[in-house]
Short mmCIF file of C-alpha atoms in Angstrom, two decimals:
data_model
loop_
_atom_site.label_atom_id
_atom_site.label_comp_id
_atom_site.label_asym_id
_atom_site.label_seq_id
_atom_site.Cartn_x
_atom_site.Cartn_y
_atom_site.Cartn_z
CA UNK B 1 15.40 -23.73 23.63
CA UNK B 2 11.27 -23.52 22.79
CA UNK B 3 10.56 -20.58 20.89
CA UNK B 4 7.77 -19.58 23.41
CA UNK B 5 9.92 -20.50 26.64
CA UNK B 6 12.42 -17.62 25.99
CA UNK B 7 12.30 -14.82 28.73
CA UNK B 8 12.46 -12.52 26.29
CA UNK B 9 9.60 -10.02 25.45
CA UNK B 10 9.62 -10.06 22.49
CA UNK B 11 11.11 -12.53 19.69
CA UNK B 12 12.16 -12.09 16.34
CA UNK B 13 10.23 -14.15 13.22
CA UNK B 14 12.67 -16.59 12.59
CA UNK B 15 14.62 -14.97 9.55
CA UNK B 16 13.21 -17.36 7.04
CA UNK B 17 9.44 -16.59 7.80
CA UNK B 18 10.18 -12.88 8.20
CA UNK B 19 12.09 -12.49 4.97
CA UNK B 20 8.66 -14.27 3.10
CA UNK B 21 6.16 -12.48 5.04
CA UNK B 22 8.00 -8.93 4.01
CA UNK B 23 8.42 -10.68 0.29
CA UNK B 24 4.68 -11.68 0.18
CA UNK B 25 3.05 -8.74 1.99
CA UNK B 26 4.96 -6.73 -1.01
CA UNK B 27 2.84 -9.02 -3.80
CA UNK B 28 -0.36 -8.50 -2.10
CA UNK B 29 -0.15 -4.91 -2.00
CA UNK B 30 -0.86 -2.67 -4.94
CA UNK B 31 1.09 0.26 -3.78
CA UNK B 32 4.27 -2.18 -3.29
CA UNK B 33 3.56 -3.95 -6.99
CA UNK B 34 3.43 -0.44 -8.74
CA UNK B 35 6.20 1.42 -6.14
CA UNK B 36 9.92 0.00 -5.52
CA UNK B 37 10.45 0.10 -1.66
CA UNK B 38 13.37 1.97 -0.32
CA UNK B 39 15.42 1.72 3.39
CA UNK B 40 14.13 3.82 5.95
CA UNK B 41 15.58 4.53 9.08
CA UNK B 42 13.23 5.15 12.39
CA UNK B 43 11.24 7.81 12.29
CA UNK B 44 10.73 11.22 10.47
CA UNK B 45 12.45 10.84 7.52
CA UNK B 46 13.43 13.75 5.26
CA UNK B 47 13.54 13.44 1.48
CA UNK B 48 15.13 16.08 -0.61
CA UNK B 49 12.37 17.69 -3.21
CA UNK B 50 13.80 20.21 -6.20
CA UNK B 51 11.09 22.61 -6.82
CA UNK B 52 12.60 24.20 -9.74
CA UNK B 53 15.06 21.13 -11.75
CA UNK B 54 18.53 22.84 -12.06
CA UNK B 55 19.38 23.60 -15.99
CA UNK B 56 23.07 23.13 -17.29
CA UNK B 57 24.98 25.89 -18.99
CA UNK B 58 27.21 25.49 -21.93
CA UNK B 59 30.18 27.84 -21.00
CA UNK B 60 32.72 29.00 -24.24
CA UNK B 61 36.65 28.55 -23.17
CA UNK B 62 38.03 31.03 -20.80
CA UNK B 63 33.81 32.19 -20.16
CA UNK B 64 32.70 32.72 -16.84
CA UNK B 65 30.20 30.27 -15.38
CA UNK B 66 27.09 31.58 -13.96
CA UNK B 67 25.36 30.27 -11.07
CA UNK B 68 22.84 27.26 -11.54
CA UNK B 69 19.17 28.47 -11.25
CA UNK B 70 17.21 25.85 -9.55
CA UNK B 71 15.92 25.70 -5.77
CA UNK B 72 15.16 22.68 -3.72
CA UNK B 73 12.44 21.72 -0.46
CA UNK B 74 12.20 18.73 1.01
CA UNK B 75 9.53 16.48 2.65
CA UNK B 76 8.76 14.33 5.45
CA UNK B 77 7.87 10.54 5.45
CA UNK B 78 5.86 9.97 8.55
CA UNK B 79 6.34 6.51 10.53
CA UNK B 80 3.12 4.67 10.88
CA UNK B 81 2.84 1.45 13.33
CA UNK B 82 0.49 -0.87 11.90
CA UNK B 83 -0.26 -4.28 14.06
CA UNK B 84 -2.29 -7.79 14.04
CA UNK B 85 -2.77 -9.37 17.24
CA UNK B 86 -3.58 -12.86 17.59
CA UNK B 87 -4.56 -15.36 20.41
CA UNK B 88 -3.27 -18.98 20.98
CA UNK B 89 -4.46 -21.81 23.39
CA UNK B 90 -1.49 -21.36 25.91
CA UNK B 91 -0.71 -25.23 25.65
CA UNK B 92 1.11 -24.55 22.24
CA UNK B 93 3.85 -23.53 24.96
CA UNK B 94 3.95 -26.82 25.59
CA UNK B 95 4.40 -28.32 22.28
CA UNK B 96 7.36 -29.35 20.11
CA UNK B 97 9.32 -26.86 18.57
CA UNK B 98 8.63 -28.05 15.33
CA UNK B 99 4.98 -27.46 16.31
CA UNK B 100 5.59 -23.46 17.59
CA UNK B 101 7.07 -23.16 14.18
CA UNK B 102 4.33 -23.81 12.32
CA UNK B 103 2.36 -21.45 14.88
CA UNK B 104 4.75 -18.63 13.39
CA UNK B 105 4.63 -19.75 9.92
CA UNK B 106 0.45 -19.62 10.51
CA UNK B 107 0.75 -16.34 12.13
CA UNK B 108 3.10 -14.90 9.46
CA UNK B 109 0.54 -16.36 6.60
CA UNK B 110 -2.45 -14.51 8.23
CA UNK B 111 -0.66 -11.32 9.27
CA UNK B 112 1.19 -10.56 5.92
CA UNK B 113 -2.25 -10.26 4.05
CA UNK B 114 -3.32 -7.83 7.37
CA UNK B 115 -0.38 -5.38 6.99
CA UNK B 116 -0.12 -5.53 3.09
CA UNK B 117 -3.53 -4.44 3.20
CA UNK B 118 -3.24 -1.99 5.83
CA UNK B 119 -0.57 0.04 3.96
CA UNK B 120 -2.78 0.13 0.67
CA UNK B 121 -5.55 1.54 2.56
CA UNK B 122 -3.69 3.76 4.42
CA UNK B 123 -1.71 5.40 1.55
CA UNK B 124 -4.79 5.65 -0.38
CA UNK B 125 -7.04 6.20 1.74
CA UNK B 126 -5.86 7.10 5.69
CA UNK B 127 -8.01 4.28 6.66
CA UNK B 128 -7.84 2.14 9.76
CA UNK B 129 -8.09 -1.33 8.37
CA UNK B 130 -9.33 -2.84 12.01
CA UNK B 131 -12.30 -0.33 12.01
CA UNK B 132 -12.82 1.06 9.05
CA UNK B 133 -13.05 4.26 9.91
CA UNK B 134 -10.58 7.36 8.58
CA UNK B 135 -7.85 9.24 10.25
CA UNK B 136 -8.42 12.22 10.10
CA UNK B 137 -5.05 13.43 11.62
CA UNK B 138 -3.82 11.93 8.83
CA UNK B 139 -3.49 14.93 5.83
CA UNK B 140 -1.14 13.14 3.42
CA UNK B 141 -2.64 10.31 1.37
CA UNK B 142 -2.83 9.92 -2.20
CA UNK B 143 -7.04 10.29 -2.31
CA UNK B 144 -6.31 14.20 -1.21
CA UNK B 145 -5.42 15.07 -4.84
CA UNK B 146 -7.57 17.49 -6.64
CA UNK B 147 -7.32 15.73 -9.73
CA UNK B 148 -10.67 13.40 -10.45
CA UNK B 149 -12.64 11.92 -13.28
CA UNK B 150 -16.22 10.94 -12.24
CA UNK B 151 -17.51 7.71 -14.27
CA UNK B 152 -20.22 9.21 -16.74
CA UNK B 153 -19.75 6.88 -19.75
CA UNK B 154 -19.87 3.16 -19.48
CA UNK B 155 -15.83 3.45 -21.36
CA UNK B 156 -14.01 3.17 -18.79
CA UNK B 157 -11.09 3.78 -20.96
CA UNK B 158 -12.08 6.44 -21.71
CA UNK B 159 -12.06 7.78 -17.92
CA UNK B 160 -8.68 6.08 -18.03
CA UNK B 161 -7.41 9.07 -20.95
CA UNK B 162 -9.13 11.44 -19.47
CA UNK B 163 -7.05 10.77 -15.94
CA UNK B 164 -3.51 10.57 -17.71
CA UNK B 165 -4.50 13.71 -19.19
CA UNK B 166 -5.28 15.95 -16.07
CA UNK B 167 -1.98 14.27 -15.09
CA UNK B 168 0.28 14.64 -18.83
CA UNK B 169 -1.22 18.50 -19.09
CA UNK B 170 -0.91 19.99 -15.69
CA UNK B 171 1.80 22.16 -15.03
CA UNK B 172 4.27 20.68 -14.01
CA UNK B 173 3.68 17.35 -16.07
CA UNK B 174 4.00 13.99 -14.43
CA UNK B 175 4.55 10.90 -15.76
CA UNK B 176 2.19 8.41 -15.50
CA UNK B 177 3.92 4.81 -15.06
CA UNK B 178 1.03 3.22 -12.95
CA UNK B 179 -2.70 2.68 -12.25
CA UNK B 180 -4.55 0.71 -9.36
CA UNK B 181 -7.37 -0.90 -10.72
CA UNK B 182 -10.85 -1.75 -8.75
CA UNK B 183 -12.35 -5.42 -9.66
CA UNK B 184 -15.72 -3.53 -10.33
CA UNK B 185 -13.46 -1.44 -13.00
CA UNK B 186 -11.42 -4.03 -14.22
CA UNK B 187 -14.39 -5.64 -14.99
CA UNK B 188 -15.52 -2.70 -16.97
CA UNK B 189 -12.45 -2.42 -19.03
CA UNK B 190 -12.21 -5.96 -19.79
CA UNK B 191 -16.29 -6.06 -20.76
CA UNK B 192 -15.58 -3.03 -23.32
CA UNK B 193 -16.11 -3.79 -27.20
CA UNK B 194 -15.15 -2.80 -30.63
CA UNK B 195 -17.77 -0.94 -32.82
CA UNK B 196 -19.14 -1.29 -35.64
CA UNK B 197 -19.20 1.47 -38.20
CA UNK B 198 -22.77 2.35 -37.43
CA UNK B 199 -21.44 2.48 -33.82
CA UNK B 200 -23.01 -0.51 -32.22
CA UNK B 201 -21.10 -3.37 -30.31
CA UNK B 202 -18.94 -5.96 -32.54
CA UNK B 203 -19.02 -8.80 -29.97
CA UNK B 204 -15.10 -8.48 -30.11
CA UNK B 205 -13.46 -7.54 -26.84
CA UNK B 206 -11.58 -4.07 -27.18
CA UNK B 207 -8.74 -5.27 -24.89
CA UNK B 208 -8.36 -9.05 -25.22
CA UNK B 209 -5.65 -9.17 -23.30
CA UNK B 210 -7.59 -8.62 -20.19
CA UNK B 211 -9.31 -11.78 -20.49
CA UNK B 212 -12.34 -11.59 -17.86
CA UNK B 213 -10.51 -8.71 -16.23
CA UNK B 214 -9.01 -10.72 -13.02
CA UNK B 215 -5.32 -10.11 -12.23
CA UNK B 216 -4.34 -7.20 -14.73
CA UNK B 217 -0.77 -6.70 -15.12
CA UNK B 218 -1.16 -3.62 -17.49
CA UNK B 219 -3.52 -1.55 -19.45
CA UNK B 220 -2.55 0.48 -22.44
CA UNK B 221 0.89 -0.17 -21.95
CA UNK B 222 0.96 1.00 -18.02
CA UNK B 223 1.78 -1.17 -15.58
CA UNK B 224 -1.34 -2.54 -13.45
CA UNK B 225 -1.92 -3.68 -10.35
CA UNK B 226 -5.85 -4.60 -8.83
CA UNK B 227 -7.01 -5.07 -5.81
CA UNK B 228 -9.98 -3.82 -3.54
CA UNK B 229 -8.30 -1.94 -1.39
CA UNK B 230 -8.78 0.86 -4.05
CA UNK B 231 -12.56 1.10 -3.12
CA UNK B 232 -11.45 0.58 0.29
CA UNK B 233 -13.36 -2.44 0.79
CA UNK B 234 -14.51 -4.60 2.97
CA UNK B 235 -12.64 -3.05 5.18
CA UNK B 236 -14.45 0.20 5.19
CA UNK B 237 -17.69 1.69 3.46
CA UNK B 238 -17.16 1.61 -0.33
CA UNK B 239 -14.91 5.02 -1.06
CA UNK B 240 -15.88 4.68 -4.72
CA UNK B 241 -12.51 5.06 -6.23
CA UNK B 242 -12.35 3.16 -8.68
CA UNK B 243 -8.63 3.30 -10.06
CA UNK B 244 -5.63 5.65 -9.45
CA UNK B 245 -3.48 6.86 -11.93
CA UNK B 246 -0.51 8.56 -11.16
CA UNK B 247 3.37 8.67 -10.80
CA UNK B 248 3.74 5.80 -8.61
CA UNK B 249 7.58 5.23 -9.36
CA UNK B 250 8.62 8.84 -7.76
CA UNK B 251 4.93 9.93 -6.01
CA UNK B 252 5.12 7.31 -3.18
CA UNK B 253 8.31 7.15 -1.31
CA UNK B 254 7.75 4.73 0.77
CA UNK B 255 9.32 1.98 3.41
CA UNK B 256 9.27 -0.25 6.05
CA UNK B 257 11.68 1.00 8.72
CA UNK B 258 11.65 -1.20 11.25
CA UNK B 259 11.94 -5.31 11.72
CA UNK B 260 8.90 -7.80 12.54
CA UNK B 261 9.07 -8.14 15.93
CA UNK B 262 6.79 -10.75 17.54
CA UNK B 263 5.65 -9.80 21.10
CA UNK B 264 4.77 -13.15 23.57
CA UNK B 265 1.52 -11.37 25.98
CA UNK B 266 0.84 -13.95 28.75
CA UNK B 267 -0.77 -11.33 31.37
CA UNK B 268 -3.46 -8.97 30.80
CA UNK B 269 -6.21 -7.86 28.33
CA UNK B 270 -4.20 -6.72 25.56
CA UNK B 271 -6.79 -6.20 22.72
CA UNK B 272 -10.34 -6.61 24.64
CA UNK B 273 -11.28 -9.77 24.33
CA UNK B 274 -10.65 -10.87 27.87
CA UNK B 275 -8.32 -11.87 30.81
CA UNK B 276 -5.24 -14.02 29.07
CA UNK B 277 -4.86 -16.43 32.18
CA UNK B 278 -8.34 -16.77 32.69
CA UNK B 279 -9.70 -18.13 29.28
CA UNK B 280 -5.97 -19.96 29.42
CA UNK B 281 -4.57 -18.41 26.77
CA UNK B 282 -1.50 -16.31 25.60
CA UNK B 283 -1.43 -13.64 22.22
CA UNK B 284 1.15 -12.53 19.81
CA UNK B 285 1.46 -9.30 18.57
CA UNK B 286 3.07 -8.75 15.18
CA UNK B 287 3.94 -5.03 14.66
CA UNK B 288 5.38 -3.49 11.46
CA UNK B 289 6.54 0.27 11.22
CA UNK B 290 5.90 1.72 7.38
CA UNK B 291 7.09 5.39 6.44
CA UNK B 292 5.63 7.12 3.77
CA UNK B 293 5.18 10.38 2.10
CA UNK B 294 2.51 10.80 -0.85
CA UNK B 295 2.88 14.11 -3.42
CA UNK B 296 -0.70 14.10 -3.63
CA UNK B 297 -0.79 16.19 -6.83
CA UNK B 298 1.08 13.35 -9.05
CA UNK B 299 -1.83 11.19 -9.22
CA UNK B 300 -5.67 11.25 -10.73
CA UNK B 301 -8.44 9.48 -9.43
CA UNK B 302 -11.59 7.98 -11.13
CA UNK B 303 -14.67 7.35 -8.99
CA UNK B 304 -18.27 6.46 -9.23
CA UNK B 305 -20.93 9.78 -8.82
CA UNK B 306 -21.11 9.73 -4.66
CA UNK B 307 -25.16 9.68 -4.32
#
């Protein structure tokens, strides 16, 4: 049977392509290189939180045990539907099915970059990749956090300390076990130099490691991860953010709770750009449901002076 002349709605990716698209939109995200997925059912999703970490007693033989102090919350990851939508020449109904594979395999290529980037941007941000603009309904996203360095020096590295610090200090302390890097900061990290001992530039790079500062893996022993969905761009006006420190191993709990279903549109104007049987075409929708919850106060962010 053609993939396209099922009666179906809607189609599954063909378990190869989905498994790759869900492997690859994992590399091109930051959040996903520098936070382990988990499974997520369907909707809310409640995550048990100890506010106060129970302490163990050492009881003597034949003592009575006290009760363990500690208390516990929990949280809520939210589901969030993100979605590409794509439009075909209708006559690819027609073709081979060798030929409607490779339309899947072409749709899975463009939309794993799409909803890789979407989840960056809207953890950090609450942005709306398609228009750029914010969600304001949205209140839990890792750029709420109180904690910020503005960039005042040009060492960056030293914005870097300064971060870990509002982080290592606070009260509680969290750990810091990742940072999201800008280009335009990588760029400053890797440009940095030794000094001489009347303080004035060696020539030597300070971190050679970093090479010209293009694909960082780590930075002062941290892993790294770099992209520009950071800054927020191009999607979206230039946030400034220009890295996030943080607890990314326990401070993003985070999934992708439901399949990647393909929907086959043949009728109608499903995303504005005009009648499908008129301009003699038919669309795909790829749709991907995330879940999330961010503890906003487990991460620092640096940023450029907003003008």
């Amino acid at each position: 049977m053609a993939i396209f002349s099922t009666a179906e709605a809607k189609v599954l990716l063909p378990r190869n392509i989905a498994d790759g698209m869900i492997k690859e939109t994992r590399s091109l995200s930051t959040v996903a290189k520098l936070s382990g997925r988990e499974p997520m059912k369907f909707g809310e999703t409640d995550h048990i939180v100890f506010n106060d970490f129970p302490k163990a007693e050492f009881v003597e033989e034949g003592a009575d045990k006290a009760s363990t102090s500690g208390g516990f919350g929990s949280v809520t990851a939210k589901p969030h539907k993100a979605q590409v939508t794509m439009r075909f020449n209708e006559e690819v109904q027609w073709a081979s099915e060798d030929y409607q594979l490779n339309i899947f395999s072409e749709l899975a290529s463009a939309g794993q970059e799409a909803l890789s980037r979407g989840l960056d941007l809207g953890v950090y941000h609450r942005i709306n990749p398609l228009t750029g603009s914010v969600i304001t309904a949205w209140d839990n996203y890792v750029g709420a956090t109180t904690k910020r360095v503005e960039i005042a020096t040009a060492d960056a590295d030293a914005d870097v300390r300064t971060a870990a610090g509002l982080l290592i200090n606070s009260a509680p302390s969290w750990g810091v076990n990742g940072i999201a890097i800008d280009p335009k900061f990588a760029w400053a990290l890797a440009n940095l130099q030794t000094k001489n001992a009347d303080g004035s530039p060696s020539g030597s790079q300070r971190y050679p490691n970093l090479g010209l500062g293009t694909d960082i893996t780590s930075f002062a022993s941290i892993p790294a991860a770099q992209g520009n969905t950071v800054s927020g761009t191009p999607e979206a006006v230039d946030t400034k953010v220009r890295a996030i420190l943080g607890d990314f191993q326990n401070g993003i709990r985070w999934g992708i709770q439901r399949e990647l279903p393909v929907e086959l549109i043949r009728f109608g104007d499903p995303d504005g750009q005009g009648d499908l049987k008129r301009k003699n075409q038919i669309a795909l929708r790829l749709e991907v449901v995330y879940g999330w919850y961010v503890f906003a106060d487990r991460f620092a962010v640096i940023e450029d002076k907003v003008a």
